[in-house]
């Protein structure tokens, strides 16, 4: 099942229709937009070579400083393409219409991207961070040979799943949850360590009055999105399994709980038989992972193992609505 | 107050908050030369967090070779002003050597369970300093490391709470050197939470040229 899921993720792609910003068109008639598939697990700057080839004859003179926008919102290039799509298109747009710019990246808002190198290092740093979350150290990633690092990156670039898995499996970064299973071989210290899953949450708030999430307004500023880069932690002994819903609520305590009683190094996993969070401040409207809206009762570990990105992060887009306070 | 985890050199989020509040109070009390550290609570989707946030020190001058040579020039100016043969050109140079100011933020990394420094520099006209301009001001050992590890030592990243790019020192090694630092004899057997941030800053500060006043290390 998990192999099928991995294949699904690697094959996932967003049909993109990318036009050049009008200020950079110097030819008449203007060039048509480029239709191209963006891998869900890929990153927009990696599309620059075909974009450059398509638009180079019309670009004004100058050095390239590539960036993308969706309806005016500059896109953060280090967020995987699939996540950007799930987050920003409440109603999935096919093809997804984006604008590419080759000049004038807004340096006050976007961290600079120097092309493929920037994306590669951002990726390696995320992989390192995920390794730290899972193992408590990033030695396995730091000790990768230059050749392995090169092959790993090339595999991701080309969407070569087999090539990637051959190297990533040697990093011993999964599956999630198995390290905290009691076994005769494991020391007592190891079994008392919490299991940690690398998670990146992207949360947007949608008005209560919006009945259909697909009618949610377009995002015009990143200030409207909350980005939470925080591992999910759980002690297996706390019993039962944790559902996606429970995991999200533990990662967003102030958003959901009227009394934010936080035990910071372990989650307060509620009894699945308890009444369903009546006193919450906010309501989960929609949750998207890899373009799927999973069942909220799905076991979180299973979801993470199936739907995580190749750098071992589980990226979750969450749409919430604030509840009016009932007093 | 719970103790710091000396086995790993890290600390919990709650301990970071407690340590940050204590540290900023001590700094603000003992240090009239510098601006104050301010705790900014994290505001997320309309809810203000009780204990998640970051420390901010704004418009601070760092101890850089450039700033030190400014000081020399200023001193030279003062003494030469009394001479009849005042050199006008020197006065003009001093004005253009206005010290760059920096904003420093200390946030908590939930992944690495350590504090992380984010910083930005500004010219006198308010424009942000580029990486090259910052490199000119960094202590030389930092510049060396930067040259060897372009992508893994100090890079521009997105601030965890503000949607803007900031320079940051990668935290993946922090736990290791904090472990060494805290286990050194000067800290004794029982590491108190309140010593974590001053200890951390004593090392990080050197990377960017922030002078940490000695009074912060006193046990009282």
mmCIF file with all atom_site columns, C-alpha atoms in Angstrom, chain A residues 78-148:
data_model
loop_
_atom_site.group_PDB
_atom_site.id
_atom_site.type_symbol
_atom_site.label_atom_id
_atom_site.label_alt_id
_atom_site.label_comp_id
_atom_site.label_asym_id
_atom_site.label_entity_id
_atom_site.label_seq_id
_atom_site.pdbx_PDB_ins_code
_atom_site.Cartn_x
_atom_site.Cartn_y
_atom_site.Cartn_z
_atom_site.occupancy
_atom_site.B_iso_or_equiv
_atom_site.pdbx_formal_charge
_atom_site.auth_seq_id
_atom_site.auth_comp_id
_atom_site.auth_asym_id
_atom_site.auth_atom_id
_atom_site.pdbx_PDB_model_num
ATOM 1  C CA . UNK A 1 78  ? 10.947  26.762 -1.507  1.00 0.00 ? 78  UNK A CA 1
ATOM 2  C CA . UNK A 1 79  ? 7.420   25.440 -0.985  1.00 0.00 ? 79  UNK A CA 1
ATOM 3  C CA . UNK A 1 80  ? 6.721   22.361 -3.144  1.00 0.00 ? 80  UNK A CA 1
ATOM 4  C CA . UNK A 1 81  ? 4.547   23.135 -6.177  1.00 0.00 ? 81  UNK A CA 1
ATOM 5  C CA . UNK A 1 82  ? 1.798   20.741 -5.083  1.00 0.00 ? 82  UNK A CA 1
ATOM 6  C CA . UNK A 1 83  ? 1.527   22.428 -1.695  1.00 0.00 ? 83  UNK A CA 1
ATOM 7  C CA . UNK A 1 84  ? 1.302   25.893 -3.235  1.00 0.00 ? 84  UNK A CA 1
ATOM 8  C CA . UNK A 1 85  ? -1.506  24.650 -5.470  1.00 0.00 ? 85  UNK A CA 1
ATOM 9  C CA . UNK A 1 86  ? -3.454  22.949 -2.662  1.00 0.00 ? 86  UNK A CA 1
ATOM 10 C CA . UNK A 1 87  ? -3.106  26.001 -0.452  1.00 0.00 ? 87  UNK A CA 1
ATOM 11 C CA . UNK A 1 88  ? -3.707  28.884 -2.824  1.00 0.00 ? 88  UNK A CA 1
ATOM 12 C CA . UNK A 1 89  ? -6.376  27.379 -5.080  1.00 0.00 ? 89  UNK A CA 1
ATOM 13 C CA . UNK A 1 90  ? -9.283  26.702 -2.775  1.00 0.00 ? 90  UNK A CA 1
ATOM 14 C CA . UNK A 1 91  ? -11.056 25.671 -5.931  1.00 0.00 ? 91  UNK A CA 1
ATOM 15 C CA . UNK A 1 92  ? -8.519  23.656 -7.934  1.00 0.00 ? 92  UNK A CA 1
ATOM 16 C CA . UNK A 1 93  ? -7.788  25.498 -11.144 1.00 0.00 ? 93  UNK A CA 1
ATOM 17 C CA . UNK A 1 94  ? -6.869  23.371 -14.169 1.00 0.00 ? 94  UNK A CA 1
ATOM 18 C CA . UNK A 1 95  ? -4.618  24.453 -15.683 1.00 0.00 ? 95  UNK A CA 1
ATOM 19 C CA . UNK A 1 96  ? -3.181  26.572 -12.887 1.00 0.00 ? 96  UNK A CA 1
ATOM 20 C CA . UNK A 1 97  ? -2.506  30.038 -14.304 1.00 0.00 ? 97  UNK A CA 1
ATOM 21 C CA . UNK A 1 98  ? 0.761   31.519 -13.126 1.00 0.00 ? 98  UNK A CA 1
ATOM 22 C CA . UNK A 1 99  ? 2.875   34.482 -14.176 1.00 0.00 ? 99  UNK A CA 1
ATOM 23 C CA . UNK A 1 100 ? 6.643   34.271 -14.498 1.00 0.00 ? 100 UNK A CA 1
ATOM 24 C CA . UNK A 1 101 ? 8.968   37.249 -14.131 1.00 0.00 ? 101 UNK A CA 1
ATOM 25 C CA . UNK A 1 102 ? 12.602  37.339 -15.168 1.00 0.00 ? 102 UNK A CA 1
ATOM 26 C CA . UNK A 1 103 ? 13.374  40.719 -13.624 1.00 0.00 ? 103 UNK A CA 1
ATOM 27 C CA . UNK A 1 104 ? 12.893  42.554 -10.375 1.00 0.00 ? 104 UNK A CA 1
ATOM 28 C CA . UNK A 1 105 ? 12.304  39.880 -7.750  1.00 0.00 ? 105 UNK A CA 1
ATOM 29 C CA . UNK A 1 106 ? 10.682  41.579 -4.714  1.00 0.00 ? 106 UNK A CA 1
ATOM 30 C CA . UNK A 1 107 ? 13.610  41.204 -2.326  1.00 0.00 ? 107 UNK A CA 1
ATOM 31 C CA . UNK A 1 108 ? 11.705  42.647 0.624   1.00 0.00 ? 108 UNK A CA 1
ATOM 32 C CA . UNK A 1 109 ? 9.194   39.806 0.457   1.00 0.00 ? 109 UNK A CA 1
ATOM 33 C CA . UNK A 1 110 ? 10.885  36.851 -1.210  1.00 0.00 ? 110 UNK A CA 1
ATOM 34 C CA . UNK A 1 111 ? 14.171  35.311 -0.196  1.00 0.00 ? 111 UNK A CA 1
ATOM 35 C CA . UNK A 1 112 ? 16.428  35.418 -3.245  1.00 0.00 ? 112 UNK A CA 1
ATOM 36 C CA . UNK A 1 113 ? 16.632  32.353 -5.446  1.00 0.00 ? 113 UNK A CA 1
ATOM 37 C CA . UNK A 1 114 ? 19.822  31.816 -7.396  1.00 0.00 ? 114 UNK A CA 1
ATOM 38 C CA . UNK A 1 115 ? 18.362  29.064 -9.505  1.00 0.00 ? 115 UNK A CA 1
ATOM 39 C CA . UNK A 1 116 ? 18.780  25.333 -9.089  1.00 0.00 ? 116 UNK A CA 1
ATOM 40 C CA . UNK A 1 117 ? 21.544  25.626 -6.467  1.00 0.00 ? 117 UNK A CA 1
ATOM 41 C CA . UNK A 1 118 ? 19.304  27.576 -4.096  1.00 0.00 ? 118 UNK A CA 1
ATOM 42 C CA . UNK A 1 119 ? 16.520  25.044 -4.459  1.00 0.00 ? 119 UNK A CA 1
ATOM 43 C CA . UNK A 1 120 ? 18.892  22.113 -3.980  1.00 0.00 ? 120 UNK A CA 1
ATOM 44 C CA . UNK A 1 121 ? 20.319  23.529 -0.741  1.00 0.00 ? 121 UNK A CA 1
ATOM 45 C CA . UNK A 1 122 ? 16.927  24.464 0.585   1.00 0.00 ? 122 UNK A CA 1
ATOM 46 C CA . UNK A 1 123 ? 15.937  20.855 -0.097  1.00 0.00 ? 123 UNK A CA 1
ATOM 47 C CA . UNK A 1 124 ? 19.027  19.379 1.567   1.00 0.00 ? 124 UNK A CA 1
ATOM 48 C CA . UNK A 1 125 ? 18.488  21.585 4.600   1.00 0.00 ? 125 UNK A CA 1
ATOM 49 C CA . UNK A 1 126 ? 14.892  20.372 4.844   1.00 0.00 ? 126 UNK A CA 1
ATOM 50 C CA . UNK A 1 127 ? 16.084  16.785 4.572   1.00 0.00 ? 127 UNK A CA 1
ATOM 51 C CA . UNK A 1 128 ? 18.635  17.451 7.314   1.00 0.00 ? 128 UNK A CA 1
ATOM 52 C CA . UNK A 1 129 ? 15.957  18.983 9.471   1.00 0.00 ? 129 UNK A CA 1
ATOM 53 C CA . UNK A 1 130 ? 13.624  16.021 8.914   1.00 0.00 ? 130 UNK A CA 1
ATOM 54 C CA . UNK A 1 131 ? 16.450  13.648 9.826   1.00 0.00 ? 131 UNK A CA 1
ATOM 55 C CA . UNK A 1 132 ? 17.000  15.609 13.031  1.00 0.00 ? 132 UNK A CA 1
ATOM 56 C CA . UNK A 1 133 ? 13.310  15.388 13.892  1.00 0.00 ? 133 UNK A CA 1
ATOM 57 C CA . UNK A 1 134 ? 13.226  11.638 13.271  1.00 0.00 ? 134 UNK A CA 1
ATOM 58 C CA . UNK A 1 135 ? 16.589  10.539 14.672  1.00 0.00 ? 135 UNK A CA 1
ATOM 59 C CA . UNK A 1 136 ? 17.654  13.346 16.973  1.00 0.00 ? 136 UNK A CA 1
ATOM 60 C CA . UNK A 1 137 ? 20.658  14.039 14.759  1.00 0.00 ? 137 UNK A CA 1
ATOM 61 C CA . UNK A 1 138 ? 21.380  14.706 11.100  1.00 0.00 ? 138 UNK A CA 1
ATOM 62 C CA . UNK A 1 139 ? 24.543  12.632 10.827  1.00 0.00 ? 139 UNK A CA 1
ATOM 63 C CA . UNK A 1 140 ? 23.153  10.337 8.157   1.00 0.00 ? 140 UNK A CA 1
ATOM 64 C CA . UNK A 1 141 ? 22.445  13.270 5.853   1.00 0.00 ? 141 UNK A CA 1
ATOM 65 C CA . UNK A 1 142 ? 25.672  15.135 6.672   1.00 0.00 ? 142 UNK A CA 1
ATOM 66 C CA . UNK A 1 143 ? 27.670  11.983 5.978   1.00 0.00 ? 143 UNK A CA 1
ATOM 67 C CA . UNK A 1 144 ? 26.163  11.371 2.551   1.00 0.00 ? 144 UNK A CA 1
ATOM 68 C CA . UNK A 1 145 ? 28.873  11.185 -0.071  1.00 0.00 ? 145 UNK A CA 1
ATOM 69 C CA . UNK A 1 146 ? 29.045  13.900 -2.717  1.00 0.00 ? 146 UNK A CA 1
ATOM 70 C CA . UNK A 1 147 ? 28.076  11.303 -5.303  1.00 0.00 ? 147 UNK A CA 1
ATOM 71 C CA . UNK A 1 148 ? 25.003  10.235 -3.325  1.00 0.00 ? 148 UNK A CA 1
#
